[in-house]
Coordinates of C-alpha atoms and ligand atoms in Angstrom, one line a residue:
X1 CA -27.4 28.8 -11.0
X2 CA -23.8 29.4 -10.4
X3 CA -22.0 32.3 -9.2
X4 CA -19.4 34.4 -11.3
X5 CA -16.3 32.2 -12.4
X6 CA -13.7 32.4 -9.7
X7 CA -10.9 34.6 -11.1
X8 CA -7.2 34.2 -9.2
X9 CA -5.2 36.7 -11.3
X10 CA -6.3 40.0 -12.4
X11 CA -4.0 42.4 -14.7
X12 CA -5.0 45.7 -15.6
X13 CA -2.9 48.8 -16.6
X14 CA 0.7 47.0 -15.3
X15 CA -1.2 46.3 -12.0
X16 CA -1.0 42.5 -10.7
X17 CA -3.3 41.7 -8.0
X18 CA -3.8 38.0 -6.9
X19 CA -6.2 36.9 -4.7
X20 CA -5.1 35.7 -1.4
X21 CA -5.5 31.5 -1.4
X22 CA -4.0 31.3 1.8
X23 CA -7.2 33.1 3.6
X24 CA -9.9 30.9 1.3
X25 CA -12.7 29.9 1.9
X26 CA -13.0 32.8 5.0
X27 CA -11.8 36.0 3.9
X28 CA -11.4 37.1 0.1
X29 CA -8.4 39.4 -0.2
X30 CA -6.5 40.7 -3.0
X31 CA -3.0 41.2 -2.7
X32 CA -1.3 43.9 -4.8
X33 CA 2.3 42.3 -6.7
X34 CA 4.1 46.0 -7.0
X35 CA 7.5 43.9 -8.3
X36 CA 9.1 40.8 -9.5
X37 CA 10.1 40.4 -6.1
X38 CA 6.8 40.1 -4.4
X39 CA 5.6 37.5 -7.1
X40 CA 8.7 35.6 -6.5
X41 CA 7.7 35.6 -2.3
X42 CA 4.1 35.1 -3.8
X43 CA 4.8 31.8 -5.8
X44 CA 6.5 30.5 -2.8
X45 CA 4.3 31.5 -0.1
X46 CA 1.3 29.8 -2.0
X47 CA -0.6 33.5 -2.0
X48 CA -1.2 31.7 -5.8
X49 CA -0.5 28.3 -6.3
X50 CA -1.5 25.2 -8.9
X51 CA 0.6 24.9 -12.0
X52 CA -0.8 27.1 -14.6
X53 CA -1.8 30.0 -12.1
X54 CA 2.3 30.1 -11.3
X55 CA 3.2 30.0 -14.8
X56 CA 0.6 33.4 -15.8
X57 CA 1.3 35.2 -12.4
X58 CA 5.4 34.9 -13.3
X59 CA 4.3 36.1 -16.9
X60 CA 2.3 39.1 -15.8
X61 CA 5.6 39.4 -12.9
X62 CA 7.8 39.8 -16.2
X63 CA 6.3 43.1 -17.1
X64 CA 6.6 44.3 -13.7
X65 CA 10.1 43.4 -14.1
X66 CA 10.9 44.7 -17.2
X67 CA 9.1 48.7 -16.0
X68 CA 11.5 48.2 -12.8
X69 CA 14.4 47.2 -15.1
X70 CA 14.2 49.2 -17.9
X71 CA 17.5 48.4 -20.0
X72 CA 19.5 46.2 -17.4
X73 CA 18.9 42.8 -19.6
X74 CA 20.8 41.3 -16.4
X75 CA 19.2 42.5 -13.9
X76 CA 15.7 41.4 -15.9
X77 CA 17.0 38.4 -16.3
X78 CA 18.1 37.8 -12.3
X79 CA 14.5 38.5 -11.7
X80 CA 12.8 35.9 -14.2
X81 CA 15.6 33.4 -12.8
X82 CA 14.4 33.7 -9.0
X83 CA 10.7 33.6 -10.2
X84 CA 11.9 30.4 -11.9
X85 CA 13.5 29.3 -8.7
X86 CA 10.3 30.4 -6.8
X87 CA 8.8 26.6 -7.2
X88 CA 10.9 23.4 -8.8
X89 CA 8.4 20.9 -9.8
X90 CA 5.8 22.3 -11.8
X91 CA 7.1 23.4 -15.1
X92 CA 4.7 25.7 -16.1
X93 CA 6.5 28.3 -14.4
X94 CA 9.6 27.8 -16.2
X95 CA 7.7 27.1 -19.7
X96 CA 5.6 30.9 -19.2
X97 CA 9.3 32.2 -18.0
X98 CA 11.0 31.1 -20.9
X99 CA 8.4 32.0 -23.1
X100 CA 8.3 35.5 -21.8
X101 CA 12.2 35.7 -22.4
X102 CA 11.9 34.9 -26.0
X103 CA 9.5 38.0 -26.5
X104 CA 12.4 40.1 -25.8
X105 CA 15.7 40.3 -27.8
X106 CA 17.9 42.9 -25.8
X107 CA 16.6 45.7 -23.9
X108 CA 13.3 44.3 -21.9
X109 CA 12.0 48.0 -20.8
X110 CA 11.6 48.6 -24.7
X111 CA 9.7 45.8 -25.2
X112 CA 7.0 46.3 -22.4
X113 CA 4.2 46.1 -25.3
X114 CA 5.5 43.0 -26.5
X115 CA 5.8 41.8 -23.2
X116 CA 2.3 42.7 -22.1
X117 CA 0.8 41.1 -25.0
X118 CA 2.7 38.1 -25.0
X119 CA 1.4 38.0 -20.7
X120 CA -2.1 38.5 -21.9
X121 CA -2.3 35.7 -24.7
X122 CA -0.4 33.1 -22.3
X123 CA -3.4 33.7 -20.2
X124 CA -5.7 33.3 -22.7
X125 CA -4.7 30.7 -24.0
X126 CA -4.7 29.1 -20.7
X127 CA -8.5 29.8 -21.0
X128 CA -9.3 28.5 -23.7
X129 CA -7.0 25.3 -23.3
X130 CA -9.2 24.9 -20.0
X131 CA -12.7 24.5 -22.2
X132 CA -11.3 22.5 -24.5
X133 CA -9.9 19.7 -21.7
X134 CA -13.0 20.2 -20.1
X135 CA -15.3 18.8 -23.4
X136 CA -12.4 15.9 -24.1
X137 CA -12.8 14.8 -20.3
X138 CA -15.8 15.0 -19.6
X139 CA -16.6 13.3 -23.1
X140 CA -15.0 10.2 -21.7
X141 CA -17.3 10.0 -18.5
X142 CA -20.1 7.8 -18.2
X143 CA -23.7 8.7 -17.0
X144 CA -24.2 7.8 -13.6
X145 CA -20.2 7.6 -12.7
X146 CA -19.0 8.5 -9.3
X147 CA -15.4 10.6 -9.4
X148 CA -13.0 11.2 -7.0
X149 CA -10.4 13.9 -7.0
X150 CA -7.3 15.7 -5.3
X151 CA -5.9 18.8 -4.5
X152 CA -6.9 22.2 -6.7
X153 CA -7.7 21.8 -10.2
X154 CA -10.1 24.7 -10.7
X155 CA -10.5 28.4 -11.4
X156 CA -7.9 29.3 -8.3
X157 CA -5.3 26.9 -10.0
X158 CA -5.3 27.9 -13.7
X159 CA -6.3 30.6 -15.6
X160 CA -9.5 29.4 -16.7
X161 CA -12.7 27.0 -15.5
X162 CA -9.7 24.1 -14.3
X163 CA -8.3 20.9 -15.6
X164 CA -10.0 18.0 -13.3
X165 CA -12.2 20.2 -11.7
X166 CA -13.2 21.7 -15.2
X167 CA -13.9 18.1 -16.6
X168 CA -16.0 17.2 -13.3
X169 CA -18.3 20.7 -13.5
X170 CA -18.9 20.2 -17.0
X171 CA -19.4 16.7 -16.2
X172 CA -21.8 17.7 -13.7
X173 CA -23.6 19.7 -15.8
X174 CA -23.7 17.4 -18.8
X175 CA -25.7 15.0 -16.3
X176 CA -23.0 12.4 -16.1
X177 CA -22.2 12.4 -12.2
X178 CA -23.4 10.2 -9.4
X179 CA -21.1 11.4 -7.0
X180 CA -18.3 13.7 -6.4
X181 CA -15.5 13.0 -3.9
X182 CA -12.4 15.6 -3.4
X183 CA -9.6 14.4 -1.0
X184 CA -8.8 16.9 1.7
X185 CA -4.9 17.1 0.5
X186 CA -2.6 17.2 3.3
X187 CA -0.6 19.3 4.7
X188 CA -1.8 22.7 3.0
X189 CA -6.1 21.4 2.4
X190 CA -6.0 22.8 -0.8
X191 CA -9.5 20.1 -1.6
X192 CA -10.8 20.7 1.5
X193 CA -10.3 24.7 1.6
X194 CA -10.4 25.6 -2.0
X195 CA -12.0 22.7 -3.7
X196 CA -15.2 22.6 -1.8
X197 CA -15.7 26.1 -1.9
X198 CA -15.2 26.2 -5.7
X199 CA -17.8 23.2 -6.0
X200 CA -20.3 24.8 -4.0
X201 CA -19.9 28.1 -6.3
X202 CA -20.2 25.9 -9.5
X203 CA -23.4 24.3 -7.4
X204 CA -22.0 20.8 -7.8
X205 CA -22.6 18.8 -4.8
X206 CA -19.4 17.2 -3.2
X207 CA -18.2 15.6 -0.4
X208 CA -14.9 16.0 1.1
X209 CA -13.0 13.0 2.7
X210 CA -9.4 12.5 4.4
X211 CA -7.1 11.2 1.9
X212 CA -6.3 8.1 4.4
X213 CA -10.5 7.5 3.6
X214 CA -10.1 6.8 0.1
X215 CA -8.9 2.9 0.0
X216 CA -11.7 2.0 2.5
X217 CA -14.1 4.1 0.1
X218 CA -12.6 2.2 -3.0
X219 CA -13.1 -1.0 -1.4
X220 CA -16.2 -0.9 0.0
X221 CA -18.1 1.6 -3.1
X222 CA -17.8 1.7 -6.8
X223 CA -15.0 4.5 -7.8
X224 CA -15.4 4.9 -11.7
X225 CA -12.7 7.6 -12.2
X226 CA -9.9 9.0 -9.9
X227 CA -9.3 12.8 -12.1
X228 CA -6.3 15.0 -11.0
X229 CA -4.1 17.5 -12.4
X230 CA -0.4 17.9 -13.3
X231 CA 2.6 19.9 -12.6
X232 CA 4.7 17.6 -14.5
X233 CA 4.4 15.1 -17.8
X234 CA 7.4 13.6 -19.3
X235 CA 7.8 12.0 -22.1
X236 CA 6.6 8.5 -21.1
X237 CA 3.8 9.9 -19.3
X238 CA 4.9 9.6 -15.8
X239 CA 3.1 12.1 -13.9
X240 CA 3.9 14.8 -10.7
X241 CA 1.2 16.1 -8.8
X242 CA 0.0 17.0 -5.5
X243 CA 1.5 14.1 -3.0
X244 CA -1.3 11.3 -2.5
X245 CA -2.2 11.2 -6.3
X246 CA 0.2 8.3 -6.5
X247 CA -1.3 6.8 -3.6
X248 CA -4.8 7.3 -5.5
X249 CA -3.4 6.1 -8.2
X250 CA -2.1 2.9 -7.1
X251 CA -5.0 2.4 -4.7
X252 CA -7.3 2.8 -8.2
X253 CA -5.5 0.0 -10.1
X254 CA -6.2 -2.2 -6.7
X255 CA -9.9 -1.7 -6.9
X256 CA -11.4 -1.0 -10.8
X257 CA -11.5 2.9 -11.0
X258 CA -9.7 4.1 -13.8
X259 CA -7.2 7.4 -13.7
X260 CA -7.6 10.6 -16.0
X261 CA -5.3 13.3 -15.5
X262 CA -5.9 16.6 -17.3
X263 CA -3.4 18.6 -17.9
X264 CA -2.5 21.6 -20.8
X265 CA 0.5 21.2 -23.0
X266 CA 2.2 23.5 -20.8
X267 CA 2.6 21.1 -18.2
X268 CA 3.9 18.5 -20.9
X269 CA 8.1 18.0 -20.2
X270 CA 8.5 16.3 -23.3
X271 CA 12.4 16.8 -22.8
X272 CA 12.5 14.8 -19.8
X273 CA 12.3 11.1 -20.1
X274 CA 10.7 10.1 -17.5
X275 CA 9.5 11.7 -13.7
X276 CA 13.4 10.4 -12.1
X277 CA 14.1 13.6 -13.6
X278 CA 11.6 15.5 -11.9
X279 CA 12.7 17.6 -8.8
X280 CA 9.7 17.2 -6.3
X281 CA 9.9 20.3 -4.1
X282 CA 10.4 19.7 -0.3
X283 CA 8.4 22.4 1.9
X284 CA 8.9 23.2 5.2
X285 CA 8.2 20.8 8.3
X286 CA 6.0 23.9 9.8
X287 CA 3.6 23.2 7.5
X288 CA 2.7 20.1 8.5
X289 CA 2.7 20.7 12.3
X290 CA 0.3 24.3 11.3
X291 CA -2.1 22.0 9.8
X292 CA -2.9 20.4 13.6
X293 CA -2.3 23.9 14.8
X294 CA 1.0 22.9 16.6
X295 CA 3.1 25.7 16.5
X296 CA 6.3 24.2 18.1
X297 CA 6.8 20.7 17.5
X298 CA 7.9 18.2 20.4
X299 CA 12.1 18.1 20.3
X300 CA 13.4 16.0 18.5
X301 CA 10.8 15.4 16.1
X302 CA 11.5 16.6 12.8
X303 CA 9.2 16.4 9.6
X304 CA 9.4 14.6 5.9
X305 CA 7.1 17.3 3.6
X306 CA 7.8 16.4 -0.1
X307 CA 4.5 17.8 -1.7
X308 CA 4.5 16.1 -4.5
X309 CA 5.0 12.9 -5.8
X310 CA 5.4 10.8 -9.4
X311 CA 2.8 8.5 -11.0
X312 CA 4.0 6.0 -13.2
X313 CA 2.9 6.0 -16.5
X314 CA 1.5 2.8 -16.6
X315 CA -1.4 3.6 -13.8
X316 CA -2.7 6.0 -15.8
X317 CA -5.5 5.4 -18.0
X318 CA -5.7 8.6 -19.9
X319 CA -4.1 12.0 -20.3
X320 CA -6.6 14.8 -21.5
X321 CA -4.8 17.5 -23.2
X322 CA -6.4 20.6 -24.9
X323 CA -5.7 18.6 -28.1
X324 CA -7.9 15.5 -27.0
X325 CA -7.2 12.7 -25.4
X326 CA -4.2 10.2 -25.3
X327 CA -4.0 6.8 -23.9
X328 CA -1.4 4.1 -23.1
X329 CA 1.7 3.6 -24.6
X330 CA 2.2 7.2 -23.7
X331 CA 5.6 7.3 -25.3
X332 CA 6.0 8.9 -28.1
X333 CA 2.3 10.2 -28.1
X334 CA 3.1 13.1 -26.0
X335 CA 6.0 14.0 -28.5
X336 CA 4.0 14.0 -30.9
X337 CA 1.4 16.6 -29.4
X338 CA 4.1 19.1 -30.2
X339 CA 4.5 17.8 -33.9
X340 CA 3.5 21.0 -36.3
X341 CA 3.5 22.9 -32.7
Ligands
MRU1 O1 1.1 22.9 -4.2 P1 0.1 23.4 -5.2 O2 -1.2 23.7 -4.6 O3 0.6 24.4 -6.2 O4 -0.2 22.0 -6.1 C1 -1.1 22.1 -7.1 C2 -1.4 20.7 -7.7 O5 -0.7 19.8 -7.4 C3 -2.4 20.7 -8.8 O6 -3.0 19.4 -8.8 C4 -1.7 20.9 -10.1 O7 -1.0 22.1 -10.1 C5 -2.6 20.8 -11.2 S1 -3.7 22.2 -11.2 C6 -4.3 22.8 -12.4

């Protein structure tokens, strides 16, 4: 028996709270977002983090922006620009920014109802988008597989059950799993923090490795599917996420496991051709000395922290979508996901 679905966001009478994924798994907190501001500090700080949880916190963000704002389109707009600015690489945030700004034609603080409902079904839909990925992907896996994954894909990242992590628990559940694998995900440990802990809530049994593990574990054990998330898709289906999915990526071509990523429309970028276009956001060395508890790094030794990285279309196997599932060539087939949209 699980326990209750972990919930990230919560929104309730213009009050944003987000729970605190910088103090998971050991202390639940819930921070209170009083302005645009804070959700802008709150992208960026990782307080809420995976692509479709950034895109519905900056929704929800917009109404707090438009109450502070009232009739200074400008000023609304500055606001919904930083949030935009908050994070580069995964487009959700700009797709539930922009969306949000085409709910309003001129003064935002008269359109607070339209705003609010426009927040609300984003996030919905978000939920619903979630299920339906889930029953493509895990339609695709065979009984007895063993899966490996990376980063957060569940409940903390979206607004929902997850992309990869909602195709593995519903996997799980549907009886197809051998074994579940989640990479540790360096520097910030979103697998090893968050991802286990949501795992052991949904009662799936896991085990966590290093990501340095996984090619020794590819070679020497049978890997049927690598299954990640996306913060970016373009239009040939090259694919950024979390640094070390390419890695995975290449490392399953190398040794028979095949690569689903899952992903909702509103991480599709079918306007970019292809992921050269795609700005991978560079974090702070701190980060990466924190993770080994060094607090001042030796002089002279500086750090390289890009935290994402691009998967080239052609390692990947399949792309589950809410609308089903797609497979190589990849262009043109994402296009068309948005014909009739
Ligand atoms: O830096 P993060 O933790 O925001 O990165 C998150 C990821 O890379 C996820 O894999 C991605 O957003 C897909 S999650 C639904």
């Amino acid at each position: 028996m699980s326990a209750a679905r972990v919930e990230s966001i919560r929104f309730a009478d213009d009050r944003l709270d987000l729970l605190d994924q910088r103090r998971l798994p050991a202390e639940e907190r819930w921070l209170p977002i009083e302005s645009a501001a804070d959700a802008t500090a709150a992208i960026r700080d990782l307080v809420v983090r995976g692509a479709p949880a950034i895109g519905i916190t900056a929704a929800y963000a917009c109404v707090l922006a438009a109450r502070h704002r009232g009739d200074d389109r400008a000023a609304w707009d500055a606001d919904l620009d930083a949030l935009v600015a908050a994070r580069p690489t995964a487009v959700n945030l700009r797709w539930a920014v922009e969306r949000m700004r085409r709910a309003v034609e001129g003064s935002p603080g008269a359109a607070l109802e339209a705003l609010r409902a426009e927040a609300r079904r984003l996030h919905r839909e978000d939920r619903s988008a979630n299920e339906a990925m889930a029953q493509h992907g895990a339609g695709r896996i065979e009984a007895g597989s063993t899966v490996l994954t990376h980063c957060n894909t569940g409940s903390l990242a979206t607004g929902g059950t997850g992309t990869a992590l909602g195709v593995i628990v519903r996997a799980w559940r549907e009886q197809r799993l051998k074994r579940v694998l989640a990479c540790e995900t360096r520097p910030w440990l979103q697998g090893l923090r968050l991802t286990a802990w949501e795992l052991a809530r949904e009662g799936v049994p896991a085990e966590v490795l290093v990501e340095g593990a996984a090619a020794g574990l590819m070679q020497r054990e049978r890997v049927d599917w690598v299954i990640t998330g996306a913060d970016r898709i373009t239009a040939n289906g090259d694919v950024a996420n979390k640094v070390g999915t390419l890695m995975l990526a290449v490392l399953a071509r190398r040794f028979g496991a095949r690569m689903m990523v899952v992903a909702p429309l509103s991480t599709l970028d079918p306007q970019t051709p292809d992921g050269a276009g795609i700005e991978i956001e560079q974090r702070e060395a701190s980060e990466i000395w924190r993770a080994a508890g060094v607090e001042a790094p030796p002089p002279g030794v500086d750090a390289w922290n890009p935290v994402f990285d691009v998967t080239p279309a052609e390692l990947i196997d399949c792309i589950v979508t809410e609308k089903g599932v797609i497979e190589p060539p990849f262009d043109g087939r994402i296009r068309g996901l948005f014909d009739g949209a």
